[in-house]
Coordinates of C-alpha atoms and ligand atoms in Angstrom, one line a residue:
M18 CA 64.3 -198.3 74.3
Q19 CA 64.9 -200.7 71.1
S20 CA 62.0 -199.7 69.1
K21 CA 63.6 -196.1 69.6
S22 CA 67.3 -197.2 67.9
W23 CA 65.1 -199.4 65.2
Y24 CA 63.5 -195.6 64.9
A25 CA 66.9 -194.1 64.4
L26 CA 68.2 -196.6 62.0
Y27 CA 64.9 -196.4 59.9
L28 CA 65.4 -192.3 60.1
A29 CA 68.8 -192.7 58.9
L30 CA 68.3 -195.2 56.1
L31 CA 65.4 -193.0 54.8
S32 CA 67.4 -190.0 54.6
L33 CA 70.2 -191.8 53.0
L34 CA 67.6 -193.4 50.5
L35 CA 66.5 -189.3 49.9
G36 CA 69.9 -188.4 49.3
L37 CA 69.9 -186.1 52.7
G38 CA 73.3 -188.2 53.5
D39 CA 75.5 -185.8 55.0
C40 CA 73.8 -183.1 53.1
R41 CA 75.6 -179.5 52.9
G42 CA 73.8 -176.5 52.6
A43 CA 75.3 -174.5 49.3
N44 CA 74.5 -171.4 47.8
I45 CA 73.2 -172.0 44.7
L46 CA 72.9 -169.4 41.4
V47 CA 70.1 -170.3 39.0
L48 CA 69.9 -168.9 35.2
F49 CA 66.9 -169.4 33.3
P50 CA 66.6 -167.3 30.6
H51 CA 64.1 -169.1 28.4
A52 CA 60.7 -167.7 29.5
S53 CA 58.8 -170.7 28.4
E54 CA 56.4 -171.9 30.9
S55 CA 57.0 -175.5 30.4
H56 CA 60.6 -175.7 30.8
F57 CA 60.0 -173.4 33.8
A58 CA 57.7 -176.2 35.5
V59 CA 60.7 -177.9 35.8
M60 CA 63.1 -175.4 37.3
R61 CA 60.4 -174.4 40.0
T62 CA 59.8 -177.4 41.6
L63 CA 63.8 -178.4 41.7
V64 CA 64.4 -174.8 42.7
A65 CA 61.3 -175.2 45.5
E66 CA 62.9 -178.5 46.6
L67 CA 66.6 -177.4 46.9
A68 CA 65.3 -174.6 49.0
S69 CA 63.3 -176.8 51.4
R70 CA 66.9 -178.7 51.8
E71 CA 68.8 -176.1 53.6
H72 CA 70.3 -174.8 50.0
N73 CA 70.1 -170.8 49.5
L74 CA 69.1 -170.1 46.1
T75 CA 69.4 -167.0 43.6
V76 CA 67.2 -167.2 40.8
Y77 CA 67.5 -165.3 37.5
S78 CA 64.9 -165.7 35.4
G79 CA 63.0 -164.3 32.6
H80 CA 59.6 -165.7 34.2
G81 CA 58.1 -165.3 37.9
L82 CA 58.3 -168.4 40.0
N83 CA 54.7 -167.0 41.7
D84 CA 55.7 -168.5 44.9
N85 CA 57.0 -167.1 48.1
L86 CA 59.8 -169.3 49.2
E87 CA 62.2 -169.3 52.4
R88 CA 65.9 -169.1 51.1
V89 CA 64.9 -168.0 47.5
V90 CA 65.9 -164.7 46.1
E91 CA 64.5 -164.1 42.9
H92 CA 65.3 -161.6 40.0
V93 CA 62.9 -161.5 37.2
V94 CA 64.6 -160.3 34.0
R95 CA 62.4 -158.4 31.9
P96 CA 61.4 -157.7 29.1
E97 CA 60.5 -161.1 28.5
F98 CA 62.1 -162.6 25.1
D99 CA 59.5 -164.4 23.0
F100 CA 61.8 -167.4 21.6
W101 CA 59.2 -168.8 19.7
S102 CA 57.5 -165.5 17.7
N103 CA 61.6 -164.8 17.1
L104 CA 62.1 -168.1 15.8
Q105 CA 59.0 -168.0 13.6
E106 CA 60.5 -164.5 12.2
Q107 CA 63.8 -166.0 11.6
A108 CA 62.7 -169.3 10.1
A109 CA 59.6 -168.5 8.5
P110 CA 59.1 -164.9 7.7
G111 CA 55.7 -163.8 7.2
G112 CA 54.8 -167.8 7.6
S113 CA 52.6 -169.4 10.2
L114 CA 53.5 -171.9 13.1
E115 CA 52.9 -174.6 10.3
D116 CA 55.2 -173.2 8.0
L117 CA 57.7 -173.1 10.8
A118 CA 57.1 -177.0 11.5
L119 CA 57.6 -177.8 7.6
L120 CA 60.8 -176.4 7.8
S121 CA 63.5 -178.8 6.9
E122 CA 65.8 -180.2 9.9
R123 CA 68.8 -178.2 8.9
K124 CA 67.0 -175.0 8.4
L125 CA 65.1 -175.2 11.5
R126 CA 68.7 -175.8 13.5
S127 CA 70.2 -172.9 11.9
S128 CA 67.5 -170.6 12.9
L129 CA 67.3 -172.1 16.5
A130 CA 71.5 -171.6 16.6
S131 CA 70.8 -168.3 15.9
V132 CA 67.5 -167.1 17.8
G133 CA 68.9 -169.3 21.0
A134 CA 72.1 -166.8 20.8
R135 CA 69.9 -163.8 20.5
A136 CA 67.9 -165.0 23.6
V137 CA 70.7 -165.7 25.9
E138 CA 72.3 -162.2 24.8
H139 CA 68.9 -160.8 25.5
F140 CA 69.4 -162.1 28.8
L141 CA 73.0 -160.8 29.7
V142 CA 72.3 -157.1 29.0
Q143 CA 69.3 -156.8 31.6
A144 CA 70.5 -154.6 34.1
P145 CA 70.3 -157.4 37.3
V146 CA 72.4 -159.9 35.2
Q147 CA 74.9 -157.3 34.3
K148 CA 75.7 -156.5 37.7
L149 CA 76.0 -160.2 38.7
L150 CA 78.4 -160.5 35.6
E151 CA 80.4 -157.5 36.9
L152 CA 81.4 -159.8 40.4
S153 CA 84.8 -160.6 40.9
T154 CA 85.8 -164.0 41.9
A155 CA 86.0 -162.6 45.6
E156 CA 82.5 -161.4 45.6
F157 CA 80.9 -164.3 43.5
D158 CA 79.4 -166.2 46.5
Y159 CA 77.9 -169.3 44.8
D160 CA 79.0 -172.7 45.3
L161 CA 77.1 -174.2 42.4
I162 CA 75.6 -173.0 39.1
I163 CA 72.2 -174.4 37.6
V164 CA 71.5 -173.6 34.1
D165 CA 68.5 -174.2 31.7
Y166 CA 71.0 -176.0 28.9
F167 CA 69.1 -175.3 25.6
Y168 CA 71.1 -173.1 23.3
T169 CA 72.5 -171.4 26.4
E170 CA 76.2 -172.8 26.4
A171 CA 77.4 -169.3 26.7
L172 CA 76.2 -169.5 30.1
L173 CA 78.8 -172.2 31.3
A174 CA 81.4 -169.2 31.0
L175 CA 80.5 -167.9 34.2
G176 CA 81.5 -171.2 35.9
Y177 CA 84.5 -171.0 34.1
K178 CA 85.6 -167.7 35.2
H179 CA 84.7 -168.3 38.9
N180 CA 86.1 -171.9 38.9
K181 CA 82.5 -173.4 40.0
P182 CA 80.5 -176.4 38.6
T183 CA 77.8 -176.3 36.5
I184 CA 74.6 -178.4 36.2
G185 CA 72.6 -178.1 32.9
V186 CA 68.9 -179.0 32.7
I187 CA 67.7 -180.2 29.8
S188 CA 63.8 -179.6 30.2
T189 CA 62.7 -181.4 27.1
D190 CA 64.5 -184.4 25.3
F191 CA 64.8 -182.1 22.3
G192 CA 65.8 -184.3 19.3
N193 CA 68.1 -182.7 17.4
Y194 CA 69.7 -181.2 20.5
M195 CA 70.1 -183.8 22.5
N196 CA 71.8 -185.6 19.8
A197 CA 74.6 -183.0 19.4
V198 CA 75.3 -183.1 23.2
Q199 CA 75.0 -186.8 23.3
E200 CA 76.9 -188.0 20.3
A201 CA 79.8 -185.9 21.9
L202 CA 79.7 -188.9 24.3
L203 CA 78.9 -191.9 22.3
P204 CA 79.7 -193.4 19.1
V205 CA 77.0 -193.2 16.7
A206 CA 76.6 -196.9 16.5
C207 CA 75.2 -197.3 20.3
S208 CA 73.2 -194.2 20.0
P209 CA 69.4 -195.0 19.0
I210 CA 68.3 -191.6 19.6
D211 CA 67.9 -190.6 15.7
Y212 CA 66.8 -194.0 15.0
E213 CA 62.6 -193.4 14.8
A214 CA 62.1 -196.7 14.0
Y215 CA 65.3 -198.7 15.7
T216 CA 65.9 -202.5 14.8
K217 CA 69.0 -204.0 15.7
D218 CA 70.0 -204.7 12.2
L219 CA 70.6 -201.6 10.2
G220 CA 71.9 -202.6 6.8
F221 CA 75.0 -201.2 5.3
S222 CA 73.2 -198.0 3.4
A223 CA 71.1 -197.3 7.1
R224 CA 74.2 -197.2 9.2
L225 CA 76.3 -195.2 6.1
S226 CA 73.6 -192.4 5.9
N227 CA 73.1 -192.4 9.8
I228 CA 77.0 -191.7 10.3
R229 CA 76.8 -188.9 7.3
E230 CA 73.8 -187.4 8.9
C231 CA 75.5 -187.6 12.6
M232 CA 78.6 -185.9 11.4
A233 CA 77.0 -182.9 9.0
R234 CA 74.7 -182.4 11.8
R235 CA 77.6 -182.2 14.5
K236 CA 79.5 -180.0 12.1
Q237 CA 76.4 -177.5 11.6
F238 CA 76.3 -177.4 15.4
Y239 CA 79.8 -176.4 15.9
N240 CA 79.9 -174.1 12.9
E241 CA 76.4 -172.3 13.9
H242 CA 75.5 -173.0 17.3
Y243 CA 79.1 -173.2 19.4
T244 CA 80.3 -170.1 17.4
A245 CA 77.3 -168.0 17.9
Q246 CA 77.6 -168.9 21.8
E247 CA 81.6 -168.6 21.8
K248 CA 81.0 -164.8 20.0
I249 CA 78.6 -164.1 23.1
I250 CA 81.3 -165.6 25.5
R251 CA 84.1 -163.2 23.8
K252 CA 81.9 -159.9 24.5
H253 CA 80.2 -160.5 27.5
F254 CA 82.7 -162.2 29.6
K255 CA 85.9 -161.1 27.8
I256 CA 87.3 -164.9 27.8
A257 CA 88.5 -166.8 24.4
V258 CA 87.4 -170.4 25.3
N259 CA 85.4 -173.2 23.0
I260 CA 82.2 -174.5 24.3
P261 CA 83.4 -178.5 24.2
E262 CA 86.6 -177.8 26.3
L263 CA 83.7 -175.3 28.9
Q264 CA 81.7 -178.6 28.6
A265 CA 84.5 -181.1 29.5
H266 CA 85.8 -178.8 32.6
H267 CA 82.8 -177.1 33.7
L268 CA 79.8 -179.2 33.1
A269 CA 79.2 -181.3 36.3
L270 CA 76.1 -183.0 35.5
L271 CA 73.2 -183.3 32.9
L272 CA 69.9 -183.6 34.3
L273 CA 67.8 -185.1 31.7
N274 CA 63.8 -184.9 31.7
N275 CA 63.1 -188.3 30.5
H276 CA 62.8 -191.6 31.5
V277 CA 61.8 -195.4 30.3
P278 CA 59.4 -196.2 28.4
L279 CA 59.0 -192.7 27.3
W280 CA 62.5 -192.8 25.3
T281 CA 64.4 -195.5 23.9
P282 CA 67.2 -197.2 26.3
R283 CA 70.5 -195.6 25.6
P284 CA 74.2 -195.9 27.1
L285 CA 74.4 -193.1 29.7
L286 CA 77.6 -191.8 31.8
P287 CA 77.1 -191.2 35.5
Q288 CA 77.2 -187.4 34.4
I289 CA 74.2 -187.8 32.5
V290 CA 71.0 -188.5 34.8
P291 CA 68.0 -189.3 33.6
A292 CA 65.1 -187.6 35.9
G293 CA 62.3 -187.5 33.5
G294 CA 59.3 -186.5 35.3
L295 CA 61.3 -184.3 37.9
H296 CA 58.8 -181.5 37.3
I297 CA 55.6 -183.4 38.9
R298 CA 54.9 -182.8 42.3
G299 CA 52.2 -184.1 44.9
P300 CA 49.0 -182.2 43.8
R301 CA 47.6 -179.2 45.0
E302 CA 44.0 -177.5 45.6
L303 CA 43.0 -175.7 42.7
M304 CA 42.2 -172.1 42.6
W305 CA 38.3 -171.6 44.0
N306 CA 36.8 -170.5 40.1
V307 CA 38.5 -173.8 38.5
K308 CA 37.8 -175.8 41.1
R309 CA 34.2 -174.9 41.3
F310 CA 33.9 -175.2 37.0
V311 CA 35.5 -178.6 37.6
E312 CA 33.2 -179.9 40.4
E313 CA 30.0 -179.0 38.9
S314 CA 30.8 -180.4 35.8
K315 CA 28.2 -183.5 35.4
N316 CA 29.7 -185.0 32.5
G317 CA 33.4 -184.7 33.2
V318 CA 36.0 -182.1 31.9
I319 CA 38.6 -182.2 29.1
Y320 CA 41.7 -180.1 29.8
I321 CA 43.2 -178.1 26.8
Q322 CA 46.9 -176.9 26.1
L323 CA 48.0 -176.4 22.7
G324 CA 51.8 -175.7 24.0
N325 CA 53.9 -172.6 24.3
E326 CA 54.7 -172.2 20.7
Q327 CA 50.9 -172.0 20.0
P328 CA 49.6 -168.8 21.8
C329 CA 45.6 -169.1 21.8
G330 CA 45.1 -165.6 20.3
Q331 CA 47.4 -166.6 17.4
L332 CA 45.6 -169.4 16.2
P333 CA 44.4 -169.3 12.6
Q334 CA 40.3 -168.6 12.4
P335 CA 39.5 -171.9 10.5
K336 CA 41.4 -173.7 13.2
L337 CA 39.7 -171.8 16.1
Q338 CA 36.5 -172.1 14.4
I339 CA 36.7 -176.0 14.3
L340 CA 37.7 -175.9 18.0
F341 CA 34.4 -174.1 19.1
D342 CA 32.3 -176.1 17.1
F343 CA 33.5 -179.0 18.5
M344 CA 33.5 -177.9 22.0
S345 CA 30.2 -176.2 22.1
A346 CA 28.5 -179.3 20.9
R347 CA 29.8 -181.8 23.7
K348 CA 28.5 -182.1 26.9
A349 CA 31.5 -182.0 28.8
R350 CA 33.1 -178.8 30.2
F351 CA 36.5 -177.6 28.9
I352 CA 39.5 -175.8 30.4
W353 CA 41.5 -174.4 28.4
T354 CA 45.2 -172.8 29.6
C355 CA 46.1 -170.1 27.6
H356 CA 49.2 -167.7 28.6
D357 CA 48.5 -165.0 26.3
V358 CA 44.8 -164.3 26.6
K359 CA 42.2 -164.0 29.2
T360 CA 39.2 -164.7 26.5
L361 CA 38.3 -165.5 23.0
Q362 CA 35.9 -163.8 20.8
G363 CA 32.9 -166.4 20.4
L364 CA 34.1 -168.7 23.3
P365 CA 31.5 -171.3 23.9
K366 CA 30.0 -171.1 27.3
N367 CA 31.1 -174.8 28.5
V368 CA 34.7 -173.4 28.2
L369 CA 37.0 -171.7 30.8
I370 CA 40.3 -170.1 29.7
Q371 CA 42.6 -170.2 32.6
H372 CA 46.3 -169.0 32.9
S373 CA 47.3 -169.2 36.5
V374 CA 46.6 -173.0 37.6
P375 CA 49.7 -175.5 37.2
Q376 CA 48.2 -178.2 34.6
I377 CA 49.7 -180.9 37.2
D378 CA 46.8 -179.8 39.6
I379 CA 44.2 -179.7 37.4
L380 CA 45.0 -183.0 35.7
A381 CA 45.0 -184.5 39.2
H382 CA 41.4 -184.0 39.5
P383 CA 39.5 -187.0 39.0
H384 CA 36.7 -185.1 36.7
V385 CA 39.6 -184.6 34.1
R386 CA 38.9 -187.2 31.6
A387 CA 40.9 -186.4 28.5
F388 CA 44.0 -184.0 27.9
I389 CA 44.0 -182.5 24.3
M390 CA 47.5 -181.0 23.8
N391 CA 50.5 -180.6 21.4
G392 CA 52.8 -183.8 22.1
D393 CA 55.0 -181.4 24.3
L394 CA 56.8 -184.3 26.1
L395 CA 56.6 -182.7 29.8
S396 CA 52.7 -182.6 29.3
L397 CA 53.2 -186.3 27.9
Q398 CA 54.6 -187.0 31.4
E399 CA 52.2 -185.3 33.1
G400 CA 49.3 -186.7 31.5
I401 CA 50.5 -190.2 32.1
T402 CA 51.2 -189.7 35.7
R403 CA 48.0 -188.3 36.4
H404 CA 46.4 -191.2 34.2
V405 CA 44.6 -188.9 31.7
P406 CA 44.4 -190.5 28.4
M407 CA 45.5 -187.9 25.4
L408 CA 44.8 -186.7 22.3
G409 CA 48.0 -184.9 20.2
L410 CA 47.6 -182.4 17.5
P411 CA 51.4 -182.2 17.1
N412 CA 53.2 -179.9 14.7
F413 CA 56.9 -180.5 15.2
R414 CA 58.7 -183.3 14.4
N415 CA 59.6 -183.9 18.0
E416 CA 56.5 -183.5 18.8
R417 CA 54.8 -186.1 16.5
K418 CA 57.7 -188.6 17.6
N419 CA 56.5 -187.9 21.1
M420 CA 53.1 -188.6 20.0
Q421 CA 53.8 -191.6 18.1
L422 CA 55.5 -193.3 21.1
A423 CA 52.0 -192.3 23.2
V424 CA 49.8 -193.9 20.5
D425 CA 52.3 -197.3 20.7
L426 CA 52.0 -197.3 24.4
G427 CA 47.9 -197.2 24.0
V428 CA 48.0 -194.1 26.2
A429 CA 47.0 -191.6 23.6
L430 CA 45.6 -191.0 20.0
Q431 CA 46.6 -188.3 17.4
L432 CA 45.4 -186.5 14.6
E433 CA 47.4 -185.3 11.6
P434 CA 47.1 -181.6 10.8
S435 CA 45.3 -182.6 7.5
N436 CA 42.6 -184.6 9.9
F437 CA 41.6 -181.6 12.0
T438 CA 38.1 -181.3 11.5
T439 CA 35.1 -181.2 14.1
A440 CA 34.3 -185.2 13.1
A441 CA 37.3 -186.2 13.8
L442 CA 38.0 -184.5 16.9
N443 CA 34.7 -186.0 18.2
W444 CA 35.5 -189.5 17.1
A445 CA 39.1 -189.5 18.9
L446 CA 37.4 -187.9 21.9
D447 CA 34.8 -190.7 22.3
E448 CA 37.2 -193.4 21.9
L449 CA 39.6 -192.2 24.7
T450 CA 36.5 -191.6 27.0
K451 CA 34.4 -194.5 26.1
Q452 CA 37.4 -197.4 25.4
Q453 CA 38.0 -198.7 28.8
H454 CA 41.4 -199.8 27.8
F455 CA 43.0 -196.5 27.5
Q456 CA 42.3 -196.2 31.2
L457 CA 43.6 -199.6 32.1
T458 CA 46.8 -199.2 29.9
I459 CA 47.8 -195.6 31.1
R460 CA 47.9 -196.9 34.6
E461 CA 50.3 -199.6 34.0
V462 CA 52.7 -197.2 31.7
S463 CA 52.2 -194.9 34.9
S464 CA 53.4 -197.2 37.3
E465 CA 56.4 -198.4 34.6
F466 CA 57.4 -194.7 34.2
R467 CA 57.8 -194.2 37.7
D468 CA 59.1 -197.5 39.1
R469 CA 62.8 -196.6 39.9
P470 CA 64.9 -197.1 42.9
L471 CA 65.0 -193.2 43.4
G472 CA 62.2 -190.9 42.3
A473 CA 63.0 -188.4 39.5
L474 CA 63.2 -185.4 42.0
A475 CA 65.1 -187.6 44.8
N476 CA 67.4 -188.8 42.0
A477 CA 68.1 -185.0 40.5
L478 CA 68.3 -183.7 44.6
F479 CA 71.0 -186.9 45.3
W480 CA 73.1 -186.0 42.3
V481 CA 73.1 -182.1 42.8
N482 CA 73.9 -183.0 46.3
Y483 CA 76.6 -185.0 45.2
V484 CA 78.2 -182.4 43.1
V485 CA 78.1 -180.3 46.0
R486 CA 79.9 -182.6 48.4
H487 CA 82.4 -184.1 46.2
R488 CA 84.8 -181.4 44.1
G489 CA 82.0 -180.3 42.0
G490 CA 81.4 -184.0 40.7
A491 CA 84.9 -183.6 39.0
A492 CA 85.5 -187.4 39.3
I493 CA 82.2 -188.2 37.1
R494 CA 83.0 -186.1 34.4
T495 CA 83.4 -187.6 31.2
R496 CA 87.3 -186.9 29.6
G497 CA 85.6 -187.9 26.3
I498 CA 83.2 -184.7 25.7
D499 CA 85.6 -182.9 23.2
I500 CA 86.7 -185.7 21.5
A501 CA 86.9 -185.0 17.8
S502 CA 84.2 -186.9 15.9
N503 CA 86.8 -188.8 13.6
H504 CA 88.7 -189.6 16.9
L505 CA 85.4 -190.6 18.3
H506 CA 84.6 -192.8 15.5
L507 CA 87.6 -194.1 15.2
F508 CA 88.2 -192.9 11.1
D509 CA 91.7 -192.2 11.8
L510 CA 92.3 -195.5 12.9
F511 CA 90.8 -196.9 9.9
V512 CA 92.6 -194.9 7.5
F513 CA 95.7 -196.5 9.0
Y514 CA 94.8 -199.8 9.2
F515 CA 93.9 -199.3 5.7
G516 CA 97.1 -197.9 4.6
V517 CA 98.7 -200.6 6.8
A518 CA 96.6 -203.2 4.6
I519 CA 97.4 -201.7 1.6
T520 CA 101.1 -201.7 2.4
V521 CA 101.2 -205.3 3.4
C522 CA 99.3 -206.6 0.1
A523 CA 101.8 -203.7 -1.8
V524 CA 105.0 -205.6 -0.2
L525 CA 103.3 -209.3 -0.8
I526 CA 102.5 -208.5 -4.5
A527 CA 106.2 -207.3 -4.9
I528 CA 107.8 -210.3 -3.2
Y529 CA 105.9 -212.5 -5.6
F530 CA 106.4 -210.6 -8.9
G531 CA 110.1 -210.4 -7.5
V532 CA 110.1 -213.9 -6.9
F533 CA 108.4 -214.9 -10.1
Y534 CA 110.4 -212.5 -12.5
A535 CA 113.9 -213.5 -10.9
M536 CA 112.7 -217.4 -11.5
Q537 CA 111.9 -216.5 -15.0
R538 CA 115.1 -214.9 -15.6
K539 CA 117.1 -217.9 -13.9
R540 CA 114.9 -220.1 -16.5
N541 CA 115.5 -217.9 -19.4
D542 CA 119.2 -217.7 -18.4
A543 CA 119.5 -221.7 -18.4
K544 CA 117.4 -221.9 -21.6
L545 CA 120.0 -219.3 -23.1
A546 CA 122.7 -221.5 -21.9
K547 CA 121.5 -224.6 -23.1
L548 CA 121.0 -222.9 -26.5
S549 CA 124.7 -221.1 -27.0
Ligands
LIG610 C1 71.7 -169.5 53.7 O1 71.1 -168.4 54.5 C2 71.1 -168.3 55.7 C3 70.4 -166.9 56.0 O2 70.6 -165.8 55.0 C4 72.5 -168.1 56.0 O3 72.4 -168.0 57.6 C5 73.1 -169.5 55.7 O4 74.7 -169.4 56.1 C6 73.6 -169.4 54.3 N1 73.7 -171.0 53.9 C7 74.8 -170.8 53.1 C8 75.4 -172.1 52.7 O5 75.6 -169.9 52.7
LIG611 C1 41.0 -189.4 11.0 O1 39.8 -188.9 11.5 C2 39.0 -190.0 11.2 C3 37.4 -189.9 11.9 O2 36.9 -188.5 11.3 C4 39.4 -191.3 11.7 O3 38.7 -192.4 11.9 C5 40.8 -191.6 11.3 O4 41.5 -192.7 11.7 C6 41.8 -190.4 11.5 N1 43.0 -190.5 10.5 C7 44.5 -190.1 11.0 C8 45.5 -190.5 10.4 O5 44.3 -189.9 12.2

């Protein structure tokens, strides 16, 4: 009897912990315009988990779930929009990915704004989505909308139109983009996001250039990105509303896929939920051919995935040759994930190209010794969680930043593009596989990354359910998101106090000279009187 009541109490506590307490099933609409496989990994886990907890989901995405889930209705929106090749055409016409990576931040932001808008537009004009847009509020039977939040703010208009809360999922802690979202909420002096080498005593000139940079960046974001998204809203939703207003009133939650120690600590509002690693579920059995390839390898397996922006078929020939020379001379076997090709000309015998096994499952296999990657944050989290030391070959600034962090944590090595040679690759891989400390450190870092009151996914689910339960999360929404920069950073108050100070000084000076003058005159009068 007693043990039964203990058991009930235990169950109640457990369900409370898992955020299941008073869990109401909801109809959730998921909009996922980007076809990027890595962003999609986040959504796939979230959707599967929400479906297993009594929610009904309808997913519109540019990428199939490849999973037959109960309570999930899927509309694959084809054709896919190739974000990276569009970006490359826009920003570095005729150039390579390396040229794109060398672009100035300002130019890259500009191109992202315009290609981002094109991606959303491409999504919205497809037939299934058009049908969704035509629904009247009475027919729009969803309680909550979840969107991939990456140059897709126009989608907030759907929630606005039907008065439903929207949750944004930021799959990667993409540097510039996050800045602009967060700066709307934090004074720049508290925001260490952009200070790569953050120190607590920033000098006057550092702070001056930070604030200038921050204001310029924000202005550019408003002028280019928000303007492009607002244009889409006017065209497809027939509503005139600006993005900051939409964010302030309809963005219930931002799920951020990062967590310490993979980012710098920063002040957060309850509305911003760090759920880093939320895409990482328990490992599953590998597909038979991949499994056999891994298990038959006597000298371990090295896993390679060079990022969504770098299709294997488009690797420059010299780079490909270096990789082939390097791989063919090693005893280990290699698994290379390519989403674009099934085979490559001249591929060494010890390399298997695969495109359908999730890398979290491959990385979970004990034979996998190292992970050669581009510094993508999601991959980095996976490598750490699965205790596989990494070799980074980063291209972009955000990738280099992630990689540097991993190197500083002692779980990875990175090669500069200029150091991309067979000898350097061999050296780095030998270090990673032979030096014991990488294995030991990565276990510590992994445990630190996962050490939280609730796991990443459980935390994300708790907050999604919170929004469902409590008026669309109205109480946790910040009022500050659409504050103008000069108000947020109190510039107008500085000007006011400066004016007051000048006035007080002027009055004091006037009084001083007035008194001085009066006394002078009195003295002169007295002198004159004496003379006469
Ligand atoms: C989810 O779908 C099932 C089956 O269609 C239905 O019985 C249930 O009421 C739905 N739940 C919600 C919250 O609409
Ligand atoms: C370049 O590669 C060599 C090994 O060939 C290595 O010793 C060196 O540290 C690398 N340098 C950088 C900057 O990665």
